[in-house]
CSV table of C-alpha atoms in Angstrom, one decimal:
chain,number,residue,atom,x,y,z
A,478,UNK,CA,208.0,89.3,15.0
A,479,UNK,CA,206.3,91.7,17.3
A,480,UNK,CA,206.9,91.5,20.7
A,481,UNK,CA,203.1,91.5,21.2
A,482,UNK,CA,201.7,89.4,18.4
A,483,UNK,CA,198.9,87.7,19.1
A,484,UNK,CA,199.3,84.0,18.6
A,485,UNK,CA,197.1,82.6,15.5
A,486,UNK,CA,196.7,79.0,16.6
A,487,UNK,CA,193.4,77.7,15.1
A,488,UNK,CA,191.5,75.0,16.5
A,489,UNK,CA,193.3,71.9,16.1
A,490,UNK,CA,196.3,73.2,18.3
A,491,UNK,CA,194.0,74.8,20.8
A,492,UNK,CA,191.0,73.3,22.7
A,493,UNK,CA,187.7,74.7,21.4
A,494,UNK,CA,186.3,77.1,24.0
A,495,UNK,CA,183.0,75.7,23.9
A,496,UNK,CA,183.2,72.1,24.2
A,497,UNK,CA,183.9,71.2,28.2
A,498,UNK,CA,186.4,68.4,29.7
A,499,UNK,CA,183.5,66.1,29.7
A,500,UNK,CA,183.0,66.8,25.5
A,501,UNK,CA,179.4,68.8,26.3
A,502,UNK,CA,179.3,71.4,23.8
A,503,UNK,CA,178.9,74.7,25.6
A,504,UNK,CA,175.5,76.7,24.0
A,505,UNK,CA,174.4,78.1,27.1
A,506,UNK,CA,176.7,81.0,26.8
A,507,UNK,CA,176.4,84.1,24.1
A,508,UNK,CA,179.7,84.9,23.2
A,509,UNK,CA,180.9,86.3,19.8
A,510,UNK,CA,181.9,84.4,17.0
A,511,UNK,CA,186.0,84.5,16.7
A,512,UNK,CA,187.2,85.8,13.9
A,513,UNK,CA,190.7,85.6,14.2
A,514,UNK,CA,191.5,86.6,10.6
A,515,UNK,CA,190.8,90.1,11.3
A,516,UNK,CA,190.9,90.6,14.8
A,517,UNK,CA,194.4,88.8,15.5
A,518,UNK,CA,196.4,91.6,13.5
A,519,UNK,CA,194.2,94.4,14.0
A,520,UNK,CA,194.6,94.4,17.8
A,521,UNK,CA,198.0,93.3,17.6
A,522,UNK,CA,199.2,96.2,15.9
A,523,UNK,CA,196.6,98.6,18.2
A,524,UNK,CA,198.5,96.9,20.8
A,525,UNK,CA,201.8,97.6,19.6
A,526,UNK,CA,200.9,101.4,19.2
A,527,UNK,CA,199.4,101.6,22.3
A,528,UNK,CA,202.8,100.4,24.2
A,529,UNK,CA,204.7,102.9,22.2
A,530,UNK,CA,202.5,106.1,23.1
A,531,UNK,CA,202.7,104.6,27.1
A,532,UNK,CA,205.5,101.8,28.3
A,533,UNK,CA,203.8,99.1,30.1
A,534,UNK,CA,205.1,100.4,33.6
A,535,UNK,CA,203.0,104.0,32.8
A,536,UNK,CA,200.2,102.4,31.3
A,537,UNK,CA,199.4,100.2,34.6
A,538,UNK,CA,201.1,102.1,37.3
A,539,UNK,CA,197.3,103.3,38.6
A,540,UNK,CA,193.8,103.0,37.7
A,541,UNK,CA,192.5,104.7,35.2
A,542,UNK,CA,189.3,105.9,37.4
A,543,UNK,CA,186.6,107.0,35.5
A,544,UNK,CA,188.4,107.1,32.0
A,545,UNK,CA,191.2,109.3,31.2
A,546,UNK,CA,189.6,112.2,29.3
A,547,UNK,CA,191.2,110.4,25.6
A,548,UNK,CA,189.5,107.4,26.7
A,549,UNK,CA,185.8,109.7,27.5
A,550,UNK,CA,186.2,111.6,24.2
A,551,UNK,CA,186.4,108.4,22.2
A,552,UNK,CA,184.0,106.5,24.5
A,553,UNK,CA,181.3,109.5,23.9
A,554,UNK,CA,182.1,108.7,19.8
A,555,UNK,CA,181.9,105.4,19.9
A,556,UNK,CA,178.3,105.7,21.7
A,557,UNK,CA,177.1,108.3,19.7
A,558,UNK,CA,176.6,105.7,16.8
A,559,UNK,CA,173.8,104.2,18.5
A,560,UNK,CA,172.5,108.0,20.3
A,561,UNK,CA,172.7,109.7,17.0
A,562,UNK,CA,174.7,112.7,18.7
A,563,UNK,CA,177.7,113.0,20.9
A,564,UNK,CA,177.5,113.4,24.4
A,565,UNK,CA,179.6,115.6,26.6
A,566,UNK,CA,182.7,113.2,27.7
A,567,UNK,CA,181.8,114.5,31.1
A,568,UNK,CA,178.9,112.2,31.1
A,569,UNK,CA,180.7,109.0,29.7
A,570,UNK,CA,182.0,106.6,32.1
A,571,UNK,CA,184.7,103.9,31.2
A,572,UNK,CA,184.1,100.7,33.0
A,573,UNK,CA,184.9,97.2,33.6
A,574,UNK,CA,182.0,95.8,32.2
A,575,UNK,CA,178.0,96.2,32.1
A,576,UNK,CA,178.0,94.3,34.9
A,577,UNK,CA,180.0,96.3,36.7
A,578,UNK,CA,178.0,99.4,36.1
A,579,UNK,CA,174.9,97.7,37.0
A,580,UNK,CA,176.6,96.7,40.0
A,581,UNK,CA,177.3,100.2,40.6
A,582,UNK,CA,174.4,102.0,39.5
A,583,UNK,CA,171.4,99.6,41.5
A,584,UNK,CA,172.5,101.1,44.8
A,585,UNK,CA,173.2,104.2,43.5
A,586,UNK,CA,169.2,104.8,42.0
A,587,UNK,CA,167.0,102.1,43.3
A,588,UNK,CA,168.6,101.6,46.6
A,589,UNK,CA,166.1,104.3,48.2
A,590,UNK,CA,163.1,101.9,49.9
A,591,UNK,CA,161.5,102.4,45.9
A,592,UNK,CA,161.9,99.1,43.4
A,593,UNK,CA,163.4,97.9,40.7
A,594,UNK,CA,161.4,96.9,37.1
A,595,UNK,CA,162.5,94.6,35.0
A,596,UNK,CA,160.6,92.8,32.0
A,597,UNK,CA,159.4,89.7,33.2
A,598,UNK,CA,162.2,87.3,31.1
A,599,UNK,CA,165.2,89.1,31.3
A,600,UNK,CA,169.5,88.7,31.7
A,601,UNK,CA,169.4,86.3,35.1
A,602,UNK,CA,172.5,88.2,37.1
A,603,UNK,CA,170.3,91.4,37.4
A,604,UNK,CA,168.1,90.0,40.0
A,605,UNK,CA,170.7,88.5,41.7
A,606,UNK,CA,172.5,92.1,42.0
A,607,UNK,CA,169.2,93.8,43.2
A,608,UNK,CA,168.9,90.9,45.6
A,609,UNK,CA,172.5,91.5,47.1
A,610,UNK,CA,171.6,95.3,47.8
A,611,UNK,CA,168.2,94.4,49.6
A,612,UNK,CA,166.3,96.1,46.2
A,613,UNK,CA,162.7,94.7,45.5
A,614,UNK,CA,162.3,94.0,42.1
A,615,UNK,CA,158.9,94.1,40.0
A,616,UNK,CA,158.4,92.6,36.8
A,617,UNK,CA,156.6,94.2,33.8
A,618,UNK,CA,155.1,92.0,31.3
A,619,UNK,CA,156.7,91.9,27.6
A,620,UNK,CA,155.2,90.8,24.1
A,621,UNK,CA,156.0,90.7,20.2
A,622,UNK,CA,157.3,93.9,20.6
A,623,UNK,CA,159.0,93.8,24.0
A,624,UNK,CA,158.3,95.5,27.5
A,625,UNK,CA,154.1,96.5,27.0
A,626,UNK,CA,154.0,100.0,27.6
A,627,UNK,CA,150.6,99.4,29.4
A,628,UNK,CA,151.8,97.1,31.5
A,629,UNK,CA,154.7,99.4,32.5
A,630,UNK,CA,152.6,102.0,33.3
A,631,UNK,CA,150.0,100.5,35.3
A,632,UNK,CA,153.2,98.9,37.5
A,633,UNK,CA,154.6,102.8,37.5
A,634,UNK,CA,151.3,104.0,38.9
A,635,UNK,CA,151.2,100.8,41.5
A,636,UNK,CA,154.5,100.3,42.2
A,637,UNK,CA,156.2,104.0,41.9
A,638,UNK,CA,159.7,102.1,40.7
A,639,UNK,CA,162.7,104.1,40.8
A,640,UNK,CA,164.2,103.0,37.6
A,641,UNK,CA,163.9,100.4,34.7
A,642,UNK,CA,166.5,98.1,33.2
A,643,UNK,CA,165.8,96.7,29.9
A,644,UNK,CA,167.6,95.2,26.5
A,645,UNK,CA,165.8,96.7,23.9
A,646,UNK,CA,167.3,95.6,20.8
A,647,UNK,CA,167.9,91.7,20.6
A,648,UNK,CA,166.0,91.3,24.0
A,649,UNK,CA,167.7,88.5,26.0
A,650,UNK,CA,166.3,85.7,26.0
A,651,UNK,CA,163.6,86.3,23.3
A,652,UNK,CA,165.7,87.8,20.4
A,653,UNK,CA,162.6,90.6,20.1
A,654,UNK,CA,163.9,94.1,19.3
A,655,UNK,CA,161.4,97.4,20.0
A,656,UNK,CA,159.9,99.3,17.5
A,657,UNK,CA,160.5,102.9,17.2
A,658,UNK,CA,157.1,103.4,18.2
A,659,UNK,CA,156.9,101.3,21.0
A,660,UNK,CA,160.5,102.6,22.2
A,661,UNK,CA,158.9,106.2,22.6
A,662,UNK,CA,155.8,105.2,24.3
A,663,UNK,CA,158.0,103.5,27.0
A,664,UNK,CA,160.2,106.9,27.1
A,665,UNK,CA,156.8,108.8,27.6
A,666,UNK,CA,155.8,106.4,30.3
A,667,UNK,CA,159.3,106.9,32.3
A,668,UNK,CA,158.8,111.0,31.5
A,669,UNK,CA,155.6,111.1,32.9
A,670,UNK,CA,156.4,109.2,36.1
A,671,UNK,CA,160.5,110.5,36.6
A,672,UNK,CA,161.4,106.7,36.4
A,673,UNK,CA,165.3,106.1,35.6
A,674,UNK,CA,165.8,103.7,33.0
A,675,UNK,CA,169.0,101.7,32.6
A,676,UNK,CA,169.3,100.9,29.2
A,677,UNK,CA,171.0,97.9,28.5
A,678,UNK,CA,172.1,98.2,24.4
A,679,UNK,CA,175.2,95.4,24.5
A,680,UNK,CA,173.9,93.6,21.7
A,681,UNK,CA,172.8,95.9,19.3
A,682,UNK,CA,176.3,96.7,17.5
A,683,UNK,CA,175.6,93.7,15.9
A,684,UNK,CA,172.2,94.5,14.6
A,685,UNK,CA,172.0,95.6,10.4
A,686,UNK,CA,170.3,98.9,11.5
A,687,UNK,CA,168.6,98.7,14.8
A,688,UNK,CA,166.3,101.6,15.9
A,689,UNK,CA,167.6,104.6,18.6
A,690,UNK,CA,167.7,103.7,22.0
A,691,UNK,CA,165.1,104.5,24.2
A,692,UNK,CA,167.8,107.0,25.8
A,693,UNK,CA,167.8,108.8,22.9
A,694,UNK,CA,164.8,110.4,23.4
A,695,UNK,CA,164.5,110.4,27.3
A,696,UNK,CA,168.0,111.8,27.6
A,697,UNK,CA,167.6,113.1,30.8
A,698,UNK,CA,166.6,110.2,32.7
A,699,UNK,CA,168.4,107.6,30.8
A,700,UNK,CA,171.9,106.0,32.0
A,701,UNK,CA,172.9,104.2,28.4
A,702,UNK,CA,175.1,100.8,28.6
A,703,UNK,CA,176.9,100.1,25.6
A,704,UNK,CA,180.0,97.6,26.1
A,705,UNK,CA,182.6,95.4,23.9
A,706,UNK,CA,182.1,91.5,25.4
A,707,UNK,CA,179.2,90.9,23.5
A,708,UNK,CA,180.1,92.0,20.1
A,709,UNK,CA,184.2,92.2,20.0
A,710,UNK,CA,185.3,89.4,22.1
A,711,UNK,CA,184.0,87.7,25.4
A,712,UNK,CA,187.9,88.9,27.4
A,713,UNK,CA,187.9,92.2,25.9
A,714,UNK,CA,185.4,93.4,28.8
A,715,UNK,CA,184.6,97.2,29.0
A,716,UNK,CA,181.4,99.1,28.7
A,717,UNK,CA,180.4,102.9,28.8
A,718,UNK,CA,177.8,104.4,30.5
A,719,UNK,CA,176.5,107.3,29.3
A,720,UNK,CA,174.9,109.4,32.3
A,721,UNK,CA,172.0,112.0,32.3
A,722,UNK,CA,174.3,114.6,33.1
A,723,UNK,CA,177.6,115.3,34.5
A,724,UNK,CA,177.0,116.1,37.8
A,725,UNK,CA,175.1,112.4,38.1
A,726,UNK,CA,177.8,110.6,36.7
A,727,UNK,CA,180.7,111.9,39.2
A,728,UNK,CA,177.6,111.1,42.2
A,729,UNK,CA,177.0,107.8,41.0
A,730,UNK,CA,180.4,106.6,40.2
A,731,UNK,CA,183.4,108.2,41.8
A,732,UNK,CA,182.6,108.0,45.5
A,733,UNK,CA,182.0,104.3,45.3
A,734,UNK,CA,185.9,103.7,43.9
A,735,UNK,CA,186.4,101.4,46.8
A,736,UNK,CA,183.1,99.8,47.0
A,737,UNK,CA,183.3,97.9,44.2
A,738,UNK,CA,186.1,96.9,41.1
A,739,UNK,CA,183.8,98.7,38.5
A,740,UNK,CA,186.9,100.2,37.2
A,741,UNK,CA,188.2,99.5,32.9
A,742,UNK,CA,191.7,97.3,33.3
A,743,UNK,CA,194.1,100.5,31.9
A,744,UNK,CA,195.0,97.7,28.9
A,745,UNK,CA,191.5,97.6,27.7
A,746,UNK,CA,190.6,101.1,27.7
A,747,UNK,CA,193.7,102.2,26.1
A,748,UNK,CA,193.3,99.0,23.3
A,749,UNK,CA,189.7,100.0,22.7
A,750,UNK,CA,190.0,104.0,23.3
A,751,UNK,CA,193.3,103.3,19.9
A,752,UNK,CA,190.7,100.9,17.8
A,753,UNK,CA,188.3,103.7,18.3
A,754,UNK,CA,189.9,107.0,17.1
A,755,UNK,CA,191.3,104.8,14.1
A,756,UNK,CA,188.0,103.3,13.3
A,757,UNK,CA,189.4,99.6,13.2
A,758,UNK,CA,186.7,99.1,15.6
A,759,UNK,CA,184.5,98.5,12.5
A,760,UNK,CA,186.5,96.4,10.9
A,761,UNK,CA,186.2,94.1,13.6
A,762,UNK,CA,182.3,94.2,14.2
A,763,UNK,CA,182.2,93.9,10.1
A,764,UNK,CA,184.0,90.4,10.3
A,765,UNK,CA,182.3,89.7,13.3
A,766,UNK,CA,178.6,90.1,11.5
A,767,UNK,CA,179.6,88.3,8.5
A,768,UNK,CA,180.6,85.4,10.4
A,769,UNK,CA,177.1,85.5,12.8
A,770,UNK,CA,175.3,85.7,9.8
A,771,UNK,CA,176.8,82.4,7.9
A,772,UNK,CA,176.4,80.8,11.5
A,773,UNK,CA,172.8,81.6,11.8
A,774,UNK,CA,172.2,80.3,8.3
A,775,UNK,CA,173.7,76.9,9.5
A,776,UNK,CA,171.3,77.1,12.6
A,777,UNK,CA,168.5,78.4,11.0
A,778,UNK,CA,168.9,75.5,8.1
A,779,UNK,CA,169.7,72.5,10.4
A,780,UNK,CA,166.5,73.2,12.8
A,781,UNK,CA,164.4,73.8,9.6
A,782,UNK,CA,160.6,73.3,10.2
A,783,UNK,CA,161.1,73.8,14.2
A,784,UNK,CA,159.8,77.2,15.7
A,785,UNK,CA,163.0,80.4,15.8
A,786,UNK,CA,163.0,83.6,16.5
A,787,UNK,CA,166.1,84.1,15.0
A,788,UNK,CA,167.6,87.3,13.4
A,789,UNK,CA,171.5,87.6,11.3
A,790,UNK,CA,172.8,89.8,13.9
A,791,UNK,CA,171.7,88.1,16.9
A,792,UNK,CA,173.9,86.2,19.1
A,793,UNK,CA,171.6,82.9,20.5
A,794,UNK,CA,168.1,82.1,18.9
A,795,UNK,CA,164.7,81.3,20.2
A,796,UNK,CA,162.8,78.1,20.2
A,797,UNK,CA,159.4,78.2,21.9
A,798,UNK,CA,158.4,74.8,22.9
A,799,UNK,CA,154.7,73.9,21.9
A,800,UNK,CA,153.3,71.6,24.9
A,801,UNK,CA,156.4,70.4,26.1
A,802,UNK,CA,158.7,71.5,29.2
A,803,UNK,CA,162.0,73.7,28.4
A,804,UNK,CA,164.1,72.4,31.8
A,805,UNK,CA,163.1,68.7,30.1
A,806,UNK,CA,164.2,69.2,26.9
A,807,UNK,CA,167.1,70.7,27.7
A,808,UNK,CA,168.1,67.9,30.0
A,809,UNK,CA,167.2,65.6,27.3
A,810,UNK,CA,169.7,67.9,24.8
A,811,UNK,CA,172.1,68.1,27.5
A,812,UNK,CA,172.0,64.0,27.4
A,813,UNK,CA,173.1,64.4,23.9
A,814,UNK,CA,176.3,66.6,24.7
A,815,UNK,CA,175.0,70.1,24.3
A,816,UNK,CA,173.9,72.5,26.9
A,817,UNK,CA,171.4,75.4,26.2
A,818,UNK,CA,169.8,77.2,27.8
A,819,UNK,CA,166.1,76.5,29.3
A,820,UNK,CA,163.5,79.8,29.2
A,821,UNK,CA,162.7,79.2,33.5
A,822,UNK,CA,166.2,80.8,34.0
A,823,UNK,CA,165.5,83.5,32.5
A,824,UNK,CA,162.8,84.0,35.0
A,825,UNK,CA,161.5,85.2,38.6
A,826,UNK,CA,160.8,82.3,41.4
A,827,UNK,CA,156.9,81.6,41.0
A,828,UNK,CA,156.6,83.0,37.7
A,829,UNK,CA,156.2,80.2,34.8
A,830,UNK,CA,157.3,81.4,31.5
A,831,UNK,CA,156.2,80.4,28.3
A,832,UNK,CA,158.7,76.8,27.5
A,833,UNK,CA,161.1,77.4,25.3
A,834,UNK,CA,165.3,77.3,25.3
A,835,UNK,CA,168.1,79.5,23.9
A,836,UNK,CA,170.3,78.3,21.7
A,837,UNK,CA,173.8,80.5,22.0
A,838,UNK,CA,175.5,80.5,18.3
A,839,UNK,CA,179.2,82.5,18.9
A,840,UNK,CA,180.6,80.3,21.2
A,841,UNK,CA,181.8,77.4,19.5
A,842,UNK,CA,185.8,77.8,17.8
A,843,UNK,CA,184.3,76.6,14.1
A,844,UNK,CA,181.5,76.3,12.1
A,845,UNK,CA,181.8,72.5,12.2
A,846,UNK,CA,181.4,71.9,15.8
A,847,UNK,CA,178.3,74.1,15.9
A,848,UNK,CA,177.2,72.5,13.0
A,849,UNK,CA,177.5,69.0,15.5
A,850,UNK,CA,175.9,70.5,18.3
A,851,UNK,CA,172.7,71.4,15.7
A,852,UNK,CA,172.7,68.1,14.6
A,853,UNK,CA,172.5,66.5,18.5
A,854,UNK,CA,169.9,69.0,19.4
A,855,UNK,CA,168.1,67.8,16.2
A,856,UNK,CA,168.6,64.2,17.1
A,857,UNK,CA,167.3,65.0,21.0
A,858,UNK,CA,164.1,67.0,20.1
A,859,UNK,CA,163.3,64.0,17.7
């Protein structure tokens, strides 16, 4: 046996890693899908090779700072997937995790007395990173199509914001991706006013053929998030950023070394930079979308004649609530042992959002227990 094989337990030795001590089942949270099938010997050999290039006491004897220049060079191929060229490795930067670049990158670009945008429902821990560095933030209002370009420029000409984050494909909470069109309008918008966007793309590996990133065609003010938790597995935690340039990422990244862990864990990068350069990466995020897809058929079947947004390669669906209050429904799911989450989270104090809840689909071991959470949440709306 190898000395690093992973184990291959299924879920009757193992507790499921979305049901809680108290038996809730765990919905709230948007993790992939296992599919230990696939991923179980394909990392474990990746593993294997990885110890045999480096013993364990080289390969964690010291950071591995911004990325050793193997680790860039793969990085800046695995991005340029999704940016439809390769950038310089010079501007790729291997960290921890998207959160950890935001972490790093707020201060770094909106910490300067200007503001932050951010669409008016967006991920929740943003604000609360903005709101631990003293940055105002601003919301811009979003529709079928996701941020309004209108509405962004009006809060550009008002506002004067120094950058914007965003998801633009599978928009978190509301499952809406951009079109190309509307993509480009909002890269005009940021052109014409010199506002930094921080693109956040972590869920769009998943998608069946989602449209270029709104960096790709405002390169030079874009810094492009693209990480592995989201679409590989929830422990496998890295992310590269992609800055405007090289000078930009060195500035933004390597004097603040001690400010902040932002840094990749030298196991990770090295695992992800070997599934990279021998394309087993795909293999992965192939099993991966064939298993969200079956799942989103059993979601998308037991909730039949309720309200969705709901698309194969998305990780949670979207179920607007007509005349009825999200944060009471969900209690009233949560009664039935299954937590989701409610659409006021999602938001700003003092802004009401249209009710409705997310519904996470990867998290769950098997089918069969998120087949039983459905069928509570079914029970509970009735």
């Amino acid at each position: 046996m190898n000395a690093i094989a992973l184990s291959n337990h299924s879920s009757k030795n193992t507790r499921d890693r979305a049901i809680s001590p108290d038996g809730v089942i765990r919905l709230a949270l948007n993790h992939p899908p296992p599919v230990p099938d696939v991923f179980n010997p394909i990392v474990s050999e990746a593993l294997n090779r990885v110890l045999a290039k480096s013993p364990p006491v080289e390969l964690m004897a010291t950071h591995r700072w911004m990325g050793s220049e193997e680790d860039r060079q793969q990085g800046a191929a695995f991005v340029a997937r999704r940016l439809g060229e390769i950038p310089s490795p010079d501007r790729i930067i291997v960290t921890h995790s998207i959160q950890a670049a935001v972490h790093m990158l707020l201060p770094s670009i909106a910490g300067n007395g200007r503001p932050l945008a951010i669409e008016e429902l967006s991920y929740p821990p943003v604000r609360s990173f903005a709101a631990r560095y003293g940055i105002r933030v601003v919301n811009v209002a979003i529709d079928g199509d996701g941020l309004n370009p209108d509405a962004f420029e009006q809060v550009c000409r008002r506002e004067k914001p120094a950058a914007l984050y965003l998801l633009s494909t599978f928009q978190n909470p509301t499952t809406v991706t951009m079109s190309v069109g509307r993509r480009q309008e909002i890269a005009a918008v940021a052109r014409r006013h010199q506002v930094q966007l921080i693109e956040d793309d972590v869920y769009s590996l998943l998608a069946a053929s989602p449209p270029p990133p709104i960096s790709a065609f405002v390169p030079e003010l874009s810094w492009y998030l693209l990480g592995t938790a989201k679409s590989f597995s929830a422990g496998l935690k890295l992310a590269f950023v992609v800055a405007p340039n090289g000078a930009e990422a060195a500035r933004a990244f390597w004097p603040g070394v001690r400010a902040t862990y932002w840094m990749a864990s030298p196991v990770s990068a090295a695992l992800m930079t070997e599934l990279i350069s021998t394309g087993e990466d795909l293999q992965i995020l192939a099993a991966v979308k064939v298993e969200l897809a079956a799942r989103h058929h059993l979601v998308v079947n037991g909730l039949r004649g309720k309200p969705l947004a709901s698309d194969p390669g998305c990780l949670h669906v979207w179920m607007p609530l007509k005349g009825l209050s999200s944060n009471r429904i969900a209690a009233a799911i949560f009664k039935h042992g299954v937590q989701v989450a409610a659409s006021a989270s999602y938001a700003r104090d003092g802004f009401i959002p249209p009710d409705a809840i997310r519904i996470g689909i990867g998290n769950p071991e098997t089918r069969s227990v998120l087949e039983q959470a459905i069928s509570r949440i079914r029970r509970a709306l009735s």
